[in-house]
Amino acid sequence: STAVQWESKFPPTEDALMHSVILLGDIKHPATDSSMIRLLHSMLSDIQEDKTSLILLGDIVYPLGLPREDEAGFDEARADLVAILSTLQTFNGNIIILPGNHDWAKGGRDGWDHIKNEAGFVREFLGRENVFLPPGGCPGPVEVPLAGDVIAIVFDSQWWFHKYDKPGPDEGCDFEDEQGLFIQIEDIIRRNADKKIIFATHHPLFSVGNHGGHFPASRLLFPLLDINKNLYIPLPGFIYTGYRKYLGSIQDLAHPEYKIFRNTMLEVLRSYPDVIYAAGHEHNLQYLEKDSLHHIVSG
């Protein structure tokens, strides 16, 4: 494939600008903490809409996606979703919203139902089709042209990690098995190898955040700060941080199943230099260039 030469001068002049992409994930609770929404609103008010795309990288609704109206937590989840979508109502650029593990009910039994609820709410609120992607709870990948030779390839990585009911070939998903899923990913990247590709998903392949087993020194003594920033209760935090670093839950890079996902994706991407891999999951900002892969975490 032909390596894509990315513009190194930043920011480019208005005339030279081809396209801007805003990446944002893990917004947490915007109905009660509006800091991210204010930042997003500020950014959207100062751009050329015809040259801008917004990609929300999963974990849109905490903690369990959007339940049914008669389920506990619906009002709070709906309020958070309204806070986000209200900011986007007048934005006429490209919008891509993809789910994360929290949208899938934190990997629980109701996950597929909750993301279908969320997708339907987004579609109705914004009055736009093909915003919540991939459709129907399928993993994708889905190709979305952004501008010129700039495209997004959208993949729902939580589908791969999810252990309960989820759609497959019988529900119209375009693959035969999990191995076939990665073949589909490689095929869609190969067909677009001469373009500028942003591979957008939720789970990162590299991380110096908590899911990668990296914690501030304070967590060695006060591990409950991850649950509540005011819980300064001294405990042997090295047990918790060590577990996350060397064993981890299925949502941590140290977990055997996460390693399979990561190694398979890296093997696919190794043949396609200059892809931008954009993920959320962590609650921080990271950039790493490794083996020509541009890896961004924006959570």
Short mmCIF file of C-alpha atoms in Angstrom, two decimals:
data_model
loop_
_atom_site.label_atom_id
_atom_site.label_comp_id
_atom_site.label_asym_id
_atom_site.label_seq_id
_atom_site.Cartn_x
_atom_site.Cartn_y
_atom_site.Cartn_z
CA SER A 1 0.00 0.00 0.00
CA THR A 2 1.03 3.60 -0.47
CA ALA A 3 1.97 5.35 2.74
CA VAL A 4 -0.14 8.44 3.24
CA GLN A 5 1.86 11.58 3.93
CA TRP A 6 0.06 13.49 6.67
CA GLU A 7 0.29 17.25 6.95
CA SER A 8 2.80 17.96 9.74
CA LYS A 9 2.16 21.69 10.05
CA PHE A 10 -0.51 22.35 12.69
CA PRO A 11 -2.77 24.13 12.61
CA PRO A 12 -2.88 24.59 8.83
CA THR A 13 -4.17 27.80 7.33
CA GLU A 14 -7.90 28.00 6.63
CA ASP A 15 -7.30 27.64 2.89
CA ALA A 16 -5.02 24.61 3.36
CA LEU A 17 -7.32 22.85 5.82
CA MET A 18 -8.79 19.71 4.28
CA HIS A 19 -10.87 18.46 7.20
CA SER A 20 -11.00 18.60 10.99
CA VAL A 21 -12.10 15.66 13.13
CA ILE A 22 -13.13 16.14 16.76
CA LEU A 23 -12.63 12.97 18.84
CA LEU A 24 -14.39 12.64 22.18
CA GLY A 25 -15.32 9.66 24.33
CA ASP A 26 -16.32 8.75 27.89
CA ILE A 27 -18.25 11.94 28.60
CA LYS A 28 -19.42 10.54 31.97
CA HIS A 29 -22.39 12.49 33.44
CA PRO A 30 -22.93 15.65 31.34
CA ALA A 31 -26.35 16.41 32.86
CA THR A 32 -24.70 17.09 36.24
CA ASP A 33 -21.15 17.99 35.12
CA SER A 34 -21.31 20.13 32.01
CA SER A 35 -17.56 20.75 31.61
CA MET A 36 -17.16 18.47 28.56
CA ILE A 37 -20.36 19.75 26.98
CA ARG A 38 -19.22 23.37 27.38
CA LEU A 39 -15.90 22.49 25.77
CA LEU A 40 -17.60 20.67 22.91
CA HIS A 41 -20.02 23.57 22.36
CA SER A 42 -17.11 26.00 22.27
CA MET A 43 -15.30 23.90 19.67
CA LEU A 44 -18.38 23.45 17.47
CA SER A 45 -19.10 27.19 17.50
CA ASP A 46 -15.67 28.01 16.12
CA ILE A 47 -15.33 25.70 13.10
CA GLN A 48 -16.34 25.35 9.47
CA GLU A 49 -19.13 22.79 9.62
CA ASP A 50 -18.59 21.66 6.03
CA LYS A 51 -14.98 20.82 6.93
CA THR A 52 -15.59 19.17 10.31
CA SER A 53 -16.63 15.76 11.60
CA LEU A 54 -17.40 14.75 15.18
CA ILE A 55 -16.75 11.19 16.35
CA LEU A 56 -17.92 10.14 19.83
CA LEU A 57 -15.78 7.15 20.76
CA GLY A 58 -18.10 5.20 23.02
CA ASP A 59 -19.23 5.14 26.64
CA ILE A 60 -21.77 7.78 25.71
CA VAL A 61 -24.20 6.96 28.55
CA TYR A 62 -22.95 5.93 32.00
CA PRO A 63 -23.12 3.57 33.68
CA LEU A 64 -25.29 1.10 31.71
CA GLY A 65 -26.38 2.70 28.45
CA LEU A 66 -30.05 3.58 27.97
CA PRO A 67 -32.46 1.21 29.80
CA ARG A 68 -36.16 0.86 28.99
CA GLU A 69 -38.44 3.59 30.29
CA ASP A 70 -39.75 1.30 33.05
CA GLU A 71 -36.25 0.32 34.25
CA ALA A 72 -34.22 1.90 37.02
CA GLY A 73 -31.79 4.54 35.85
CA PHE A 74 -33.74 5.54 32.74
CA ASP A 75 -34.35 9.16 33.77
CA GLU A 76 -30.69 9.79 34.60
CA ALA A 77 -29.48 8.10 31.40
CA ARG A 78 -31.97 10.02 29.29
CA ALA A 79 -30.92 13.32 30.88
CA ASP A 80 -27.26 12.64 30.04
CA LEU A 81 -28.10 11.70 26.48
CA VAL A 82 -30.24 14.81 26.03
CA ALA A 83 -27.40 16.99 27.36
CA ILE A 84 -25.06 15.62 24.68
CA LEU A 85 -27.50 15.57 21.78
CA SER A 86 -28.84 19.06 22.46
CA THR A 87 -25.34 20.35 21.77
CA LEU A 88 -25.33 18.58 18.40
CA GLN A 89 -28.79 19.54 17.13
CA THR A 90 -27.64 22.55 15.13
CA PHE A 91 -24.32 21.03 13.99
CA ASN A 92 -24.56 20.19 10.29
CA GLY A 93 -21.22 18.40 9.92
CA ASN A 94 -20.69 14.66 10.01
CA ILE A 95 -21.66 13.00 13.32
CA ILE A 96 -20.61 9.47 14.23
CA ILE A 97 -21.59 7.98 17.58
CA LEU A 98 -20.29 4.52 18.41
CA PRO A 99 -20.90 2.47 21.57
CA GLY A 100 -18.51 1.39 24.30
CA ASN A 101 -18.70 -1.18 27.08
CA HIS A 102 -20.86 1.06 29.29
CA ASP A 103 -23.39 1.55 26.50
CA TRP A 104 -23.58 -2.24 26.30
CA ALA A 105 -24.81 -2.23 29.94
CA LYS A 106 -21.21 -2.58 31.08
CA GLY A 107 -21.06 -5.95 29.34
CA GLY A 108 -24.22 -7.19 31.08
CA ARG A 109 -27.15 -9.30 29.89
CA ASP A 110 -29.18 -6.29 28.75
CA GLY A 111 -26.36 -4.82 26.67
CA TRP A 112 -27.82 -5.39 23.22
CA ASP A 113 -31.21 -4.00 24.27
CA HIS A 114 -29.62 -0.92 25.81
CA ILE A 115 -27.61 0.06 22.74
CA LYS A 116 -30.67 -0.46 20.52
CA ASN A 117 -32.58 1.87 22.85
CA GLU A 118 -29.73 4.37 22.65
CA ALA A 119 -29.52 4.19 18.85
CA GLY A 120 -33.27 4.74 18.49
CA PHE A 121 -33.21 7.71 20.86
CA VAL A 122 -30.30 9.32 18.98
CA ARG A 123 -31.99 8.83 15.62
CA GLU A 124 -35.28 10.35 16.82
CA PHE A 125 -33.72 13.24 18.75
CA LEU A 126 -31.40 14.38 15.96
CA GLY A 127 -33.75 13.44 13.12
CA ARG A 128 -30.80 11.88 11.30
CA GLU A 129 -30.15 8.35 10.08
CA ASN A 130 -26.80 6.57 10.20
CA VAL A 131 -25.41 8.51 13.15
CA PHE A 132 -25.23 5.74 15.77
CA LEU A 133 -22.91 3.20 14.13
CA PRO A 134 -22.53 0.35 13.39
CA PRO A 135 -26.29 -0.25 12.99
CA GLY A 136 -28.36 -2.85 14.82
CA GLY A 137 -25.71 -3.75 17.36
CA CYS A 138 -23.54 -5.37 14.67
CA PRO A 139 -19.78 -4.82 15.05
CA GLY A 140 -19.21 -3.46 11.57
CA PRO A 141 -16.78 -2.42 10.21
CA VAL A 142 -18.60 0.46 8.50
CA GLU A 143 -16.97 2.83 6.03
CA VAL A 144 -17.99 6.50 6.34
CA PRO A 145 -16.64 9.05 3.83
CA LEU A 146 -15.77 12.31 5.59
CA ALA A 147 -14.23 14.53 2.92
CA GLY A 148 -12.22 13.91 -0.24
CA ASP A 149 -9.95 10.97 0.45
CA VAL A 150 -10.51 11.12 4.23
CA ILE A 151 -12.65 8.27 5.59
CA ALA A 152 -13.63 6.83 8.95
CA ILE A 153 -13.85 3.09 9.47
CA VAL A 154 -16.17 2.52 12.44
CA PHE A 155 -15.93 -0.69 14.47
CA ASP A 156 -17.77 -1.65 17.67
CA SER A 157 -15.01 -3.34 19.65
CA GLN A 158 -17.32 -4.04 22.62
CA TRP A 159 -19.27 -6.45 20.41
CA TRP A 160 -16.15 -8.65 20.40
CA PHE A 161 -15.84 -8.55 24.21
CA HIS A 162 -19.56 -8.99 24.94
CA LYS A 163 -20.48 -12.39 26.41
CA TYR A 164 -24.29 -12.24 26.32
CA ASP A 165 -26.85 -11.90 23.53
CA LYS A 166 -25.57 -9.97 20.54
CA PRO A 167 -26.37 -9.95 16.81
CA GLY A 168 -24.58 -12.16 14.33
CA PRO A 169 -25.00 -13.36 10.74
CA ASP A 170 -28.62 -14.41 11.40
CA GLU A 171 -29.43 -10.80 12.35
CA GLY A 172 -27.86 -9.38 9.19
CA CYS A 173 -24.31 -8.78 10.41
CA ASP A 174 -21.91 -9.17 7.50
CA PHE A 175 -19.52 -11.87 8.74
CA GLU A 176 -19.63 -15.59 9.44
CA ASP A 177 -17.57 -15.92 12.64
CA GLU A 178 -15.12 -13.98 14.80
CA GLN A 179 -12.20 -14.85 12.54
CA GLY A 180 -14.24 -13.65 9.60
CA LEU A 181 -14.81 -10.38 11.43
CA PHE A 182 -11.10 -9.55 11.38
CA ILE A 183 -10.94 -10.59 7.73
CA GLN A 184 -13.67 -8.00 7.08
CA ILE A 185 -11.64 -5.37 8.95
CA GLU A 186 -8.53 -6.09 6.90
CA ASP A 187 -10.53 -6.10 3.67
CA ILE A 188 -12.10 -2.68 4.29
CA ILE A 189 -8.71 -1.18 5.23
CA ARG A 190 -7.03 -2.76 2.20
CA ARG A 191 -9.67 -1.37 -0.16
CA ASN A 192 -9.04 2.12 1.24
CA ALA A 193 -5.29 1.91 1.71
CA ASP A 194 -4.67 4.86 -0.62
CA LYS A 195 -6.84 7.13 1.54
CA LYS A 196 -6.43 8.86 4.89
CA ILE A 197 -8.03 6.38 7.29
CA ILE A 198 -9.31 7.04 10.80
CA PHE A 199 -10.14 3.69 12.39
CA ALA A 200 -12.63 4.65 15.11
CA THR A 201 -13.52 2.25 17.92
CA HIS A 202 -13.74 2.20 21.72
CA HIS A 203 -10.93 -0.03 23.01
CA PRO A 204 -7.31 1.16 22.66
CA LEU A 205 -4.40 -1.06 21.60
CA PHE A 206 -1.90 0.81 23.79
CA SER A 207 -2.51 2.74 26.98
CA VAL A 208 -0.69 4.41 29.84
CA GLY A 209 -3.99 4.81 31.67
CA ASN A 210 -5.77 2.64 34.25
CA HIS A 211 -6.88 0.02 31.71
CA GLY A 212 -3.23 -0.34 30.78
CA GLY A 213 -2.29 -0.91 34.43
CA HIS A 214 -0.89 2.58 35.05
CA PHE A 215 -2.03 4.46 38.16
CA PRO A 216 -0.88 7.56 40.05
CA ALA A 217 1.12 6.89 43.21
CA SER A 218 -1.85 7.96 45.36
CA ARG A 219 -3.73 4.79 44.33
CA LEU A 220 -1.16 2.63 46.14
CA LEU A 221 -2.55 3.97 49.42
CA PHE A 222 -6.00 5.24 48.46
CA PRO A 223 -7.38 2.87 45.77
CA LEU A 224 -11.00 3.93 46.39
CA LEU A 225 -10.31 7.30 44.77
CA ASP A 226 -11.12 5.56 41.47
CA ILE A 227 -14.67 5.12 42.79
CA ASN A 228 -15.06 8.50 44.47
CA LYS A 229 -12.54 11.35 44.43
CA ASN A 230 -13.27 12.01 48.12
CA LEU A 231 -12.70 8.46 49.44
CA TYR A 232 -9.31 8.96 51.11
CA ILE A 233 -9.47 5.63 52.95
CA PRO A 234 -6.03 4.02 53.36
CA LEU A 235 -5.98 0.45 51.99
CA PRO A 236 -3.31 -1.83 50.44
CA GLY A 237 -3.84 -0.38 46.99
CA PHE A 238 -0.94 -2.30 45.47
CA ILE A 239 -3.20 -5.38 45.40
CA TYR A 240 -5.77 -3.57 43.27
CA THR A 241 -3.27 -1.83 40.99
CA GLY A 242 -1.23 -5.03 40.61
CA TYR A 243 -4.33 -6.97 39.63
CA ARG A 244 -5.24 -4.38 36.99
CA LYS A 245 -1.68 -4.37 35.63
CA TYR A 246 -0.99 -8.13 35.45
CA LEU A 247 -4.40 -9.85 35.31
CA GLY A 248 -7.22 -7.37 34.93
CA SER A 249 -10.86 -7.64 34.03
CA ILE A 250 -11.84 -8.31 30.43
CA GLN A 251 -11.82 -4.51 29.93
CA ASP A 252 -8.11 -4.26 30.81
CA LEU A 253 -5.23 -4.72 28.37
CA ALA A 254 -3.64 -7.35 30.64
CA HIS A 255 -6.62 -9.73 30.33
CA PRO A 256 -5.98 -12.75 28.03
CA GLU A 257 -8.99 -11.98 25.81
CA TYR A 258 -8.01 -8.35 25.48
CA LYS A 259 -4.53 -9.50 24.45
CA ILE A 260 -6.06 -11.61 21.68
CA PHE A 261 -8.03 -8.63 20.41
CA ARG A 262 -5.01 -6.32 20.61
CA ASN A 263 -2.56 -8.72 18.93
CA THR A 264 -5.00 -9.57 16.14
CA MET A 265 -5.71 -5.92 15.41
CA LEU A 266 -2.00 -5.05 15.43
CA GLU A 267 -1.33 -7.88 13.00
CA VAL A 268 -3.98 -6.51 10.65
CA LEU A 269 -2.75 -2.91 10.92
CA ARG A 270 0.93 -3.78 10.51
CA SER A 271 0.52 -3.94 6.72
CA TYR A 272 -1.18 -0.54 6.47
CA PRO A 273 1.09 2.32 7.53
CA ASP A 274 -0.25 5.68 8.58
CA VAL A 275 -3.68 4.55 9.75
CA ILE A 276 -4.98 6.67 12.64
CA TYR A 277 -6.44 4.39 15.32
CA ALA A 278 -8.78 6.44 17.52
CA ALA A 279 -10.17 5.05 20.78
CA GLY A 280 -11.73 6.12 24.06
CA HIS A 281 -12.11 3.84 27.13
CA GLU A 282 -9.49 5.66 29.20
CA HIS A 283 -10.38 9.00 30.82
CA ASN A 284 -7.42 10.93 29.47
CA LEU A 285 -5.63 11.99 26.29
CA GLN A 286 -2.82 9.94 24.75
CA TYR A 287 -0.90 9.86 21.49
CA LEU A 288 1.57 7.20 20.42
CA GLU A 289 3.19 6.47 17.08
CA LYS A 290 4.34 2.87 16.80
CA ASP A 291 5.17 0.88 13.66
CA SER A 292 3.68 3.73 11.58
CA LEU A 293 0.35 3.43 13.45
CA HIS A 294 -0.92 6.73 14.84
CA HIS A 295 -2.69 5.75 18.05
CA ILE A 296 -4.95 8.31 19.75
CA VAL A 297 -6.89 7.89 22.99
CA SER A 298 -9.41 10.68 23.57
CA GLY A 299 -11.57 9.77 26.52
#
